[in-house]
PDB file of C-alpha atoms in Angstrom:
ATOM      1  CA  UNK A 282       3.962  10.738  26.652  1.00  0.00           C
ATOM      2  CA  UNK A 283       6.415   7.858  26.481  1.00  0.00           C
ATOM      3  CA  UNK A 284       9.524   7.167  24.396  1.00  0.00           C
ATOM      4  CA  UNK A 285       8.869   4.865  21.434  1.00  0.00           C
ATOM      5  CA  UNK A 286      11.203   3.561  18.787  1.00  0.00           C
ATOM      6  CA  UNK A 287       9.838   3.761  15.245  1.00  0.00           C
ATOM      7  CA  UNK A 288      11.050   2.701  11.804  1.00  0.00           C
ATOM      8  CA  UNK A 289      12.435   5.060   9.189  1.00  0.00           C
ATOM      9  CA  UNK A 290      12.684   4.498   5.456  1.00  0.00           C
ATOM     10  CA  UNK A 291      15.702   5.269   3.340  1.00  0.00           C
ATOM     11  CA  UNK A 292      16.181   5.943  -0.375  1.00  0.00           C
ATOM     12  CA  UNK A 293      19.712   6.379  -1.740  1.00  0.00           C
ATOM     13  CA  UNK A 294      20.895   7.344   1.739  1.00  0.00           C
ATOM     14  CA  UNK A 295      18.106   9.895   2.224  1.00  0.00           C
ATOM     15  CA  UNK A 296      15.917   9.162   5.267  1.00  0.00           C
ATOM     16  CA  UNK A 297      12.141   9.567   5.110  1.00  0.00           C
ATOM     17  CA  UNK A 298       9.464   9.162   7.756  1.00  0.00           C
ATOM     18  CA  UNK A 299       6.322   9.038   5.639  1.00  0.00           C
ATOM     19  CA  UNK A 300       6.741   8.056   1.978  1.00  0.00           C
ATOM     20  CA  UNK A 301       8.637   8.605  -1.269  1.00  0.00           C
ATOM     21  CA  UNK A 302       6.772   8.922  -4.577  1.00  0.00           C
ATOM     22  CA  UNK A 303       7.752   9.016  -8.256  1.00  0.00           C
ATOM     23  CA  UNK A 304       5.580   9.488 -11.322  1.00  0.00           C
ATOM     24  CA  UNK A 305       2.703  11.941 -11.736  1.00  0.00           C
ATOM     25  CA  UNK A 306       2.303  13.241  -8.195  1.00  0.00           C
ATOM     26  CA  UNK A 307       5.726  14.901  -7.728  1.00  0.00           C
ATOM     27  CA  UNK A 308       4.785  17.185 -10.648  1.00  0.00           C
ATOM     28  CA  UNK A 309       1.597  18.202  -8.858  1.00  0.00           C
ATOM     29  CA  UNK A 310       3.597  18.798  -5.673  1.00  0.00           C
ATOM     30  CA  UNK A 311       5.989  21.013  -7.664  1.00  0.00           C
ATOM     31  CA  UNK A 312       3.025  23.145  -8.759  1.00  0.00           C
ATOM     32  CA  UNK A 313       2.005  23.438  -5.120  1.00  0.00           C
ATOM     33  CA  UNK A 314       5.504  24.615  -4.222  1.00  0.00           C
ATOM     34  CA  UNK A 315       5.389  27.280  -6.927  1.00  0.00           C
ATOM     35  CA  UNK A 316       2.203  28.648  -5.392  1.00  0.00           C
ATOM     36  CA  UNK A 317       3.163  28.306  -1.733  1.00  0.00           C
ATOM     37  CA  UNK A 318       1.932  31.299   0.219  1.00  0.00           C
ATOM     38  CA  UNK A 319      -0.877  32.174  -2.194  1.00  0.00           C
ATOM     39  CA  UNK A 320      -4.012  31.418  -0.197  1.00  0.00           C
ATOM     40  CA  UNK A 321      -6.364  33.490  -2.289  1.00  0.00           C
ATOM     41  CA  UNK A 322      -9.371  31.938  -4.004  1.00  0.00           C
ATOM     42  CA  UNK A 323      -7.828  32.760  -7.379  1.00  0.00           C
ATOM     43  CA  UNK A 324      -4.616  30.999  -6.351  1.00  0.00           C
ATOM     44  CA  UNK A 325      -6.492  27.901  -5.197  1.00  0.00           C
ATOM     45  CA  UNK A 326      -8.486  27.757  -8.423  1.00  0.00           C
ATOM     46  CA  UNK A 327      -5.291  28.159 -10.440  1.00  0.00           C
ATOM     47  CA  UNK A 328      -3.672  25.285  -8.530  1.00  0.00           C
ATOM     48  CA  UNK A 329      -6.747  23.099  -9.063  1.00  0.00           C
ATOM     49  CA  UNK A 330      -6.792  23.873 -12.803  1.00  0.00           C
ATOM     50  CA  UNK A 331      -3.101  23.090 -13.252  1.00  0.00           C
ATOM     51  CA  UNK A 332      -3.367  19.901 -11.189  1.00  0.00           C
ATOM     52  CA  UNK A 333      -6.365  18.661 -13.190  1.00  0.00           C
ATOM     53  CA  UNK A 334      -4.494  19.431 -16.413  1.00  0.00           C
ATOM     54  CA  UNK A 335      -1.471  17.433 -15.241  1.00  0.00           C
ATOM     55  CA  UNK A 336      -3.667  14.475 -14.314  1.00  0.00           C
ATOM     56  CA  UNK A 337      -5.409  14.647 -17.672  1.00  0.00           C
ATOM     57  CA  UNK A 338      -2.075  14.662 -19.531  1.00  0.00           C
ATOM     58  CA  UNK A 339      -0.421  12.041 -17.320  1.00  0.00           C
ATOM     59  CA  UNK A 340       1.204   9.128 -19.110  1.00  0.00           C
ATOM     60  CA  UNK A 341       2.287   5.826 -17.675  1.00  0.00           C
ATOM     61  CA  UNK A 342       5.977   5.129 -17.252  1.00  0.00           C
ATOM     62  CA  UNK A 343       7.818   1.827 -17.390  1.00  0.00           C
ATOM     63  CA  UNK A 344       9.617   1.002 -14.153  1.00  0.00           C
ATOM     64  CA  UNK A 345      11.800  -1.952 -13.295  1.00  0.00           C
ATOM     65  CA  UNK A 346      11.105  -3.194  -9.785  1.00  0.00           C
ATOM     66  CA  UNK A 347      13.741  -5.360  -8.146  1.00  0.00           C
ATOM     67  CA  UNK A 348      12.725  -7.030  -4.881  1.00  0.00           C
ATOM     68  CA  UNK A 349      15.776  -8.817  -3.410  1.00  0.00           C
ATOM     69  CA  UNK A 350      13.769 -10.777  -0.845  1.00  0.00           C
ATOM     70  CA  UNK A 351      10.448 -12.600  -0.921  1.00  0.00           C
ATOM     71  CA  UNK A 352       7.787 -12.508   1.793  1.00  0.00           C
ATOM     72  CA  UNK A 353       5.475 -15.511   1.623  1.00  0.00           C
ATOM     73  CA  UNK A 354       3.170 -14.058   4.261  1.00  0.00           C
ATOM     74  CA  UNK A 355       2.549 -11.024   2.062  1.00  0.00           C
ATOM     75  CA  UNK A 356       2.700 -13.055  -1.174  1.00  0.00           C
ATOM     76  CA  UNK A 357       5.593 -10.904  -2.368  1.00  0.00           C
ATOM     77  CA  UNK A 358       8.022 -12.647  -4.696  1.00  0.00           C
ATOM     78  CA  UNK A 359      11.679 -11.809  -5.015  1.00  0.00           C
ATOM     79  CA  UNK A 360      13.067 -10.886  -8.423  1.00  0.00           C
ATOM     80  CA  UNK A 361      12.856  -8.254 -11.143  1.00  0.00           C
ATOM     81  CA  UNK A 362       9.850  -7.265 -13.189  1.00  0.00           C
ATOM     82  CA  UNK A 363       8.677  -4.415 -15.399  1.00  0.00           C
ATOM     83  CA  UNK A 364       5.490  -2.525 -14.581  1.00  0.00           C
ATOM     84  CA  UNK A 365       3.756   0.305 -16.443  1.00  0.00           C
ATOM     85  CA  UNK A 366       2.393   2.729 -13.865  1.00  0.00           C
ATOM     86  CA  UNK A 367       1.373   6.316 -13.296  1.00  0.00           C
ATOM     87  CA  UNK A 368       3.012   6.485  -9.883  1.00  0.00           C
ATOM     88  CA  UNK A 369       5.032   4.416  -7.452  1.00  0.00           C
ATOM     89  CA  UNK A 370       4.918   5.161  -3.734  1.00  0.00           C
ATOM     90  CA  UNK A 371       6.946   3.446  -1.050  1.00  0.00           C
ATOM     91  CA  UNK A 372       5.692   4.102   2.458  1.00  0.00           C
ATOM     92  CA  UNK A 373       7.334   3.595   5.820  1.00  0.00           C
ATOM     93  CA  UNK A 374       4.929   0.900   7.098  1.00  0.00           C
ATOM     94  CA  UNK A 375       1.467   0.312   5.631  1.00  0.00           C
ATOM     95  CA  UNK A 376      -1.491   2.656   5.579  1.00  0.00           C
ATOM     96  CA  UNK A 377      -4.474   1.458   7.575  1.00  0.00           C
ATOM     97  CA  UNK A 378      -7.814   0.598   6.054  1.00  0.00           C
ATOM     98  CA  UNK A 379     -10.843   1.802   7.966  1.00  0.00           C
ATOM     99  CA  UNK A 380     -13.765   4.178   7.710  1.00  0.00           C
ATOM    100  CA  UNK A 381     -12.478   7.739   7.353  1.00  0.00           C
ATOM    101  CA  UNK A 382      -8.811   6.784   7.770  1.00  0.00           C
ATOM    102  CA  UNK A 383      -6.964   8.824   5.139  1.00  0.00           C
ATOM    103  CA  UNK A 384      -3.251   7.955   4.967  1.00  0.00           C
ATOM    104  CA  UNK A 385      -3.301   6.842   8.595  1.00  0.00           C
ATOM    105  CA  UNK A 386      -0.744   4.415  10.029  1.00  0.00           C
ATOM    106  CA  UNK A 387      -1.520   2.854  13.390  1.00  0.00           C
ATOM    107  CA  UNK A 388       1.890   1.178  13.589  1.00  0.00           C
ATOM    108  CA  UNK A 389       5.297   2.596  12.695  1.00  0.00           C
ATOM    109  CA  UNK A 390       7.382  -0.260  14.064  1.00  0.00           C
ATOM    110  CA  UNK A 391       6.485  -3.266  11.907  1.00  0.00           C
ATOM    111  CA  UNK A 392       9.856  -3.196  10.136  1.00  0.00           C
ATOM    112  CA  UNK A 393       8.408  -3.083   6.616  1.00  0.00           C
ATOM    113  CA  UNK A 394       8.077  -0.788   3.664  1.00  0.00           C
ATOM    114  CA  UNK A 395       4.869  -0.907   1.636  1.00  0.00           C
ATOM    115  CA  UNK A 396       5.008  -0.598  -2.130  1.00  0.00           C
ATOM    116  CA  UNK A 397       1.987   1.026  -3.821  1.00  0.00           C
ATOM    117  CA  UNK A 398       1.757   0.891  -7.622  1.00  0.00           C
ATOM    118  CA  UNK A 399      -0.913   3.078  -9.217  1.00  0.00           C
ATOM    119  CA  UNK A 400      -1.612   1.361 -12.526  1.00  0.00           C
ATOM    120  CA  UNK A 401      -4.279   3.759 -13.816  1.00  0.00           C
ATOM    121  CA  UNK A 402      -4.925   7.440 -13.156  1.00  0.00           C
ATOM    122  CA  UNK A 403      -7.821   9.728 -13.994  1.00  0.00           C
ATOM    123  CA  UNK A 404      -9.645  12.491 -12.181  1.00  0.00           C
ATOM    124  CA  UNK A 405     -12.683  10.253 -11.769  1.00  0.00           C
ATOM    125  CA  UNK A 406     -10.475   7.409 -10.555  1.00  0.00           C
ATOM    126  CA  UNK A 407      -8.897   9.629  -7.890  1.00  0.00           C
ATOM    127  CA  UNK A 408     -12.310  10.766  -6.688  1.00  0.00           C
ATOM    128  CA  UNK A 409     -13.447   7.135  -6.513  1.00  0.00           C
ATOM    129  CA  UNK A 410     -10.283   6.135  -4.626  1.00  0.00           C
ATOM    130  CA  UNK A 411     -10.860   8.948  -2.116  1.00  0.00           C
ATOM    131  CA  UNK A 412     -14.430   7.698  -1.637  1.00  0.00           C
ATOM    132  CA  UNK A 413     -13.152   4.151  -1.114  1.00  0.00           C
ATOM    133  CA  UNK A 414     -10.729   5.452   1.527  1.00  0.00           C
ATOM    134  CA  UNK A 415     -13.606   7.235   3.245  1.00  0.00           C
ATOM    135  CA  UNK A 416     -15.590   3.990   3.242  1.00  0.00           C
ATOM    136  CA  UNK A 417     -12.620   1.938   4.438  1.00  0.00           C
ATOM    137  CA  UNK A 418     -12.152  -0.463   1.515  1.00  0.00           C
ATOM    138  CA  UNK A 419      -9.593   1.224  -0.750  1.00  0.00           C
ATOM    139  CA  UNK A 420      -7.017  -1.587  -0.681  1.00  0.00           C
ATOM    140  CA  UNK A 421      -9.236  -3.612  -3.029  1.00  0.00           C
ATOM    141  CA  UNK A 422      -9.144  -0.936  -5.747  1.00  0.00           C
ATOM    142  CA  UNK A 423      -8.215  -2.613  -9.043  1.00  0.00           C
ATOM    143  CA  UNK A 424      -5.942   0.307 -10.000  1.00  0.00           C
ATOM    144  CA  UNK A 425      -3.625  -0.448  -7.062  1.00  0.00           C
ATOM    145  CA  UNK A 426      -0.999  -3.113  -6.497  1.00  0.00           C
ATOM    146  CA  UNK A 427       0.185  -3.308  -2.875  1.00  0.00           C
ATOM    147  CA  UNK A 428       3.151  -5.279  -1.545  1.00  0.00           C
ATOM    148  CA  UNK A 429       5.023  -5.332   1.774  1.00  0.00           C
ATOM    149  CA  UNK A 430       8.805  -5.368   1.324  1.00  0.00           C
ATOM    150  CA  UNK A 431      11.973  -4.687   3.299  1.00  0.00           C
ATOM    151  CA  UNK A 432      14.075  -3.630   0.305  1.00  0.00           C
ATOM    152  CA  UNK A 433      13.352  -2.514  -3.242  1.00  0.00           C
ATOM    153  CA  UNK A 434      15.289  -1.067  -6.158  1.00  0.00           C
ATOM    154  CA  UNK A 435      13.391   1.058  -8.701  1.00  0.00           C
ATOM    155  CA  UNK A 436      14.773   1.907 -12.141  1.00  0.00           C
ATOM    156  CA  UNK A 437      13.469   3.906 -15.097  1.00  0.00           C
ATOM    157  CA  UNK A 438      15.052   4.800 -18.425  1.00  0.00           C
ATOM    158  CA  UNK A 439      15.878   8.267 -17.136  1.00  0.00           C
ATOM    159  CA  UNK A 440      19.124   9.071 -15.370  1.00  0.00           C
ATOM    160  CA  UNK A 441      17.314  11.257 -12.855  1.00  0.00           C
ATOM    161  CA  UNK A 442      13.720  11.581 -11.689  1.00  0.00           C
ATOM    162  CA  UNK A 443      11.734  13.873  -9.451  1.00  0.00           C
ATOM    163  CA  UNK A 444      10.993  12.196  -6.134  1.00  0.00           C
ATOM    164  CA  UNK A 445       8.506  13.534  -3.619  1.00  0.00           C
ATOM    165  CA  UNK A 446       9.942  12.716  -0.192  1.00  0.00           C
ATOM    166  CA  UNK A 447       7.680  13.486   2.756  1.00  0.00           C
ATOM    167  CA  UNK A 448       5.922  16.112   0.625  1.00  0.00           C
ATOM    168  CA  UNK A 449       9.047  17.848  -0.719  1.00  0.00           C
ATOM    169  CA  UNK A 450      10.261  17.343  -4.288  1.00  0.00           C
ATOM    170  CA  UNK A 451      13.884  16.775  -5.242  1.00  0.00           C
ATOM    171  CA  UNK A 452      15.778  15.213  -8.131  1.00  0.00           C
ATOM    172  CA  UNK A 453      17.532  11.928  -7.503  1.00  0.00           C
ATOM    173  CA  UNK A 454      19.767   9.745  -9.651  1.00  0.00           C
ATOM    174  CA  UNK A 455      18.701   6.305 -10.779  1.00  0.00           C
ATOM    175  CA  UNK A 456      18.463   3.656  -9.487  1.00  0.00           C
ATOM    176  CA  UNK A 457      16.439   4.351  -6.355  1.00  0.00           C
ATOM    177  CA  UNK A 458      17.449   1.902  -3.623  1.00  0.00           C
ATOM    178  CA  UNK A 459      14.922   1.660  -0.788  1.00  0.00           C
ATOM    179  CA  UNK A 460      15.382   0.022   2.591  1.00  0.00           C
ATOM    180  CA  UNK A 461      13.866   0.089   6.066  1.00  0.00           C
ATOM    181  CA  UNK A 462      15.670   0.878   9.303  1.00  0.00           C
ATOM    182  CA  UNK A 463      13.642  -0.904  11.982  1.00  0.00           C
ATOM    183  CA  UNK A 464      13.123   1.130  15.184  1.00  0.00           C
ATOM    184  CA  UNK A 465      15.935   3.509  14.243  1.00  0.00           C
ATOM    185  CA  UNK A 466      14.310   6.668  15.620  1.00  0.00           C
ATOM    186  CA  UNK A 467      13.219   7.401  19.192  1.00  0.00           C
ATOM    187  CA  UNK A 468      10.204   9.698  19.554  1.00  0.00           C
ATOM    188  CA  UNK A 469       7.872  10.803  22.336  1.00  0.00           C
ATOM    189  CA  UNK A 470       4.298   9.637  21.773  1.00  0.00           C
ATOM    190  CA  UNK A 471       1.184   8.660  23.742  1.00  0.00           C
ATOM    191  CA  UNK A 472       1.139   5.116  25.076  1.00  0.00           C
ATOM    192  CA  UNK A 473      -0.423   2.645  22.611  1.00  0.00           C
ATOM    193  CA  UNK A 474      -2.029  -0.692  23.399  1.00  0.00           C
ATOM    194  CA  UNK A 475      -0.909  -2.794  20.421  1.00  0.00           C
ATOM    195  CA  UNK A 476      -2.844  -5.795  21.734  1.00  0.00           C
ATOM    196  CA  UNK A 477      -6.064  -4.067  20.762  1.00  0.00           C
ATOM    197  CA  UNK A 478      -4.873  -3.358  17.201  1.00  0.00           C
ATOM    198  CA  UNK A 479      -5.026  -5.568  14.141  1.00  0.00           C
ATOM    199  CA  UNK A 480      -1.622  -6.999  13.205  1.00  0.00           C
TER     200      UNK A 480
END
């Protein structure tokens, strides 16, 4: 084990290590929290039924996305725009694409946030996306828009929204201001040969 410095994300002063999500999925996470500790088959079936119902009733929301800075390498343009989405996720560094790599990040020190916009949502679409992740080609899914950013401001018409931060749900006031703190946290981790990784 060696000391490594990794990035952390921040939203409205709240630090996160993994990702922050708004839209449909925080509601599903809230159902999970209600049923925490119930590991019975009946409990699992009840959670699955309620989750499927939420997905089936999910409606898109209008979000204003303000990107203060452009990144020509990532083809990300600065400025404001309106998007209609089911969910917005901002991750601390990008998820890898590779066979069987589910929500895996090989690098946590690139100094970027990654914005994921889920434009369409259905049970069949989620199953297909999971299959694409298993096969290692999910980033090409037409339901997703992916952009690398260092800062982002997200607004909706609501004064407050539920935000899932590293798996836990809490209410936060609008707007949501995201930023990255490059190499702000020191952790102990196995030595990594970055030269053998894809940039």
